[in-house]
XYZ file of C-alpha atoms in Angstrom:
156
model
C 31.062 -32.198 -23.414
C 33.026 -31.920 -20.152
C 33.372 -28.174 -20.698
C 29.544 -27.770 -21.039
C 28.987 -29.673 -17.802
C 31.689 -27.594 -16.062
C 30.041 -24.329 -17.218
C 26.618 -25.513 -16.008
C 28.031 -26.465 -12.595
C 29.838 -23.121 -12.343
C 26.678 -21.241 -13.336
C 24.536 -23.132 -10.809
C 27.084 -22.530 -8.046
C 27.202 -18.818 -8.863
C 23.410 -18.543 -8.817
C 23.231 -20.397 -5.499
C 25.874 -18.088 -4.009
C 24.035 -14.984 -5.235
C 20.764 -16.298 -3.807
C 22.335 -16.965 -0.408
C 23.934 -13.500 -0.403
C 20.621 -11.758 -1.140
C 18.852 -13.743 1.600
C 21.555 -12.827 4.124
C 21.507 -9.181 3.058
C 17.742 -8.914 3.426
C 17.785 -10.680 6.808
C 20.137 -8.052 8.222
C 18.426 -5.111 6.512
C 17.100 -2.554 8.951
C 13.654 -1.407 7.854
C 12.678 2.242 8.131
C 10.697 2.998 11.292
C 7.404 3.427 9.409
C 7.422 -0.032 7.840
C 5.590 -2.962 9.421
C 3.482 -0.515 11.335
C -0.203 -0.131 10.684
C -2.089 3.110 10.619
C -3.692 4.414 13.817
C -7.169 3.326 12.699
C -6.115 -0.113 11.451
C -5.773 0.894 7.796
C -3.053 0.588 5.170
C -0.135 2.970 5.663
C 0.995 4.728 2.461
C 4.489 6.228 2.718
C 5.095 7.296 -0.897
C 4.233 10.909 -0.058
C 4.673 13.245 2.891
C 2.715 13.602 4.983
C 2.074 9.853 4.979
C -1.492 8.695 4.723
C -3.614 5.903 6.064
C -6.170 4.285 3.741
C -8.884 2.943 6.029
C -12.224 1.358 5.126
C -14.943 2.131 7.683
C -17.535 -0.474 8.700
C -19.982 1.296 6.330
C -17.414 0.750 3.507
C -16.494 4.428 3.138
C -12.809 5.195 2.653
C -11.194 7.488 5.196
C -7.818 9.066 4.456
C -5.900 10.249 7.521
C -2.668 12.195 7.087
C 0.217 11.396 9.427
C 3.679 12.762 10.101
C 6.733 10.481 10.245
C 6.010 9.738 13.914
C 2.466 8.583 13.101
C 0.785 11.667 14.566
C -2.308 13.184 12.927
C -1.751 16.025 10.469
C -4.814 17.914 9.170
C -5.477 17.669 5.439
C -3.975 20.540 3.501
C -3.870 20.984 -0.251
C -3.522 17.273 -1.004
C -5.596 15.905 -3.847
C -6.538 12.243 -3.497
C -8.679 10.105 -5.783
C -9.080 6.389 -6.305
C -10.491 3.853 -8.720
C -11.631 0.434 -7.585
C -14.163 -2.325 -7.922
C -14.780 -4.644 -10.820
C -12.350 -3.963 -13.662
C -15.154 -4.181 -16.234
C -17.153 -1.522 -14.330
C -14.679 0.477 -12.204
C -15.915 2.855 -9.520
C -14.308 6.282 -9.244
C -13.871 7.347 -5.638
C -13.818 11.031 -4.779
C -13.027 12.508 -1.391
C -14.176 15.507 0.640
C -12.508 17.027 3.685
C -14.097 16.023 7.004
C -12.578 16.968 10.399
C -9.066 17.299 8.942
C -9.307 13.963 7.111
C -10.650 12.978 3.701
C -13.714 10.758 3.382
C -15.091 9.143 0.237
C -18.319 10.606 -1.086
C -19.817 7.132 -1.551
C -19.341 3.642 -0.158
C -17.191 1.052 -1.890
C -18.872 -1.855 -3.685
C -19.488 -4.854 -1.448
C -16.614 -6.988 -2.718
C -14.292 -9.124 -0.590
C -11.240 -8.474 -2.777
C -10.906 -5.638 -5.284
C -8.093 -3.796 -7.037
C -7.527 -0.196 -5.918
C -5.515 2.490 -7.668
C -4.935 5.400 -5.301
C -3.747 8.672 -6.863
C -2.162 11.316 -4.653
C -0.947 14.841 -5.321
C 0.815 16.191 -2.207
C 0.129 19.709 -3.523
C -1.972 20.862 -6.494
C 1.149 21.342 -8.649
C 3.053 18.252 -7.424
C 3.590 15.195 -9.581
C 0.888 12.561 -9.110
C 1.910 9.437 -7.217
C 0.047 6.144 -7.623
C -0.281 3.300 -5.138
C -1.821 0.068 -6.454
C -2.993 -2.722 -4.179
C -5.749 -5.245 -3.643
C -8.293 -4.281 -1.033
C -8.697 -7.661 0.625
C -11.322 -7.270 3.370
C -10.644 -10.683 4.945
C -9.397 -10.682 8.521
C -5.724 -11.621 8.886
C -5.253 -14.759 10.965
C -1.986 -13.466 12.471
C -2.595 -9.792 13.328
C -5.586 -7.650 14.232
C -5.827 -5.917 10.826
C -7.717 -6.703 7.633
C -5.535 -8.291 4.937
C -5.301 -5.016 2.940
C -3.588 -3.425 5.976
C -1.800 -6.501 7.346
C 1.476 -5.779 9.147
C 2.718 -9.283 9.887
C 4.592 -9.594 6.581
C 3.313 -12.968 5.383
């Protein structure tokens, strides 16, 4: 019986020590320069591909994709292929994009929903492997920063 209690105490102490170590390690972790930085238009910054891209919803609910270099400067759209699926899961909306002034713009407006799942699919080049970014497009205003919740940079 004493041995079972001793093992439980040892296990709990080890878990507590590991938890404290991971908290301390993450507190001192230096984030890459592109993190915690919004896109130039106030959209969500996607850094899974290069050039990076900003997913921005216009006031008319169209999606605008702006390509950016590592310094956040505009890069005209090249051969990238971008598509998205969003809206109600029982009736998803496929979102296609066309090039417009060096950016990509959706061919139709998003459904008028406050919070919807989005699956963004990106091919950096036509023969590149497809990369997916999944997130909820929460159109509520963040109470701590000047962005919408889907693009929030304050880390809450």
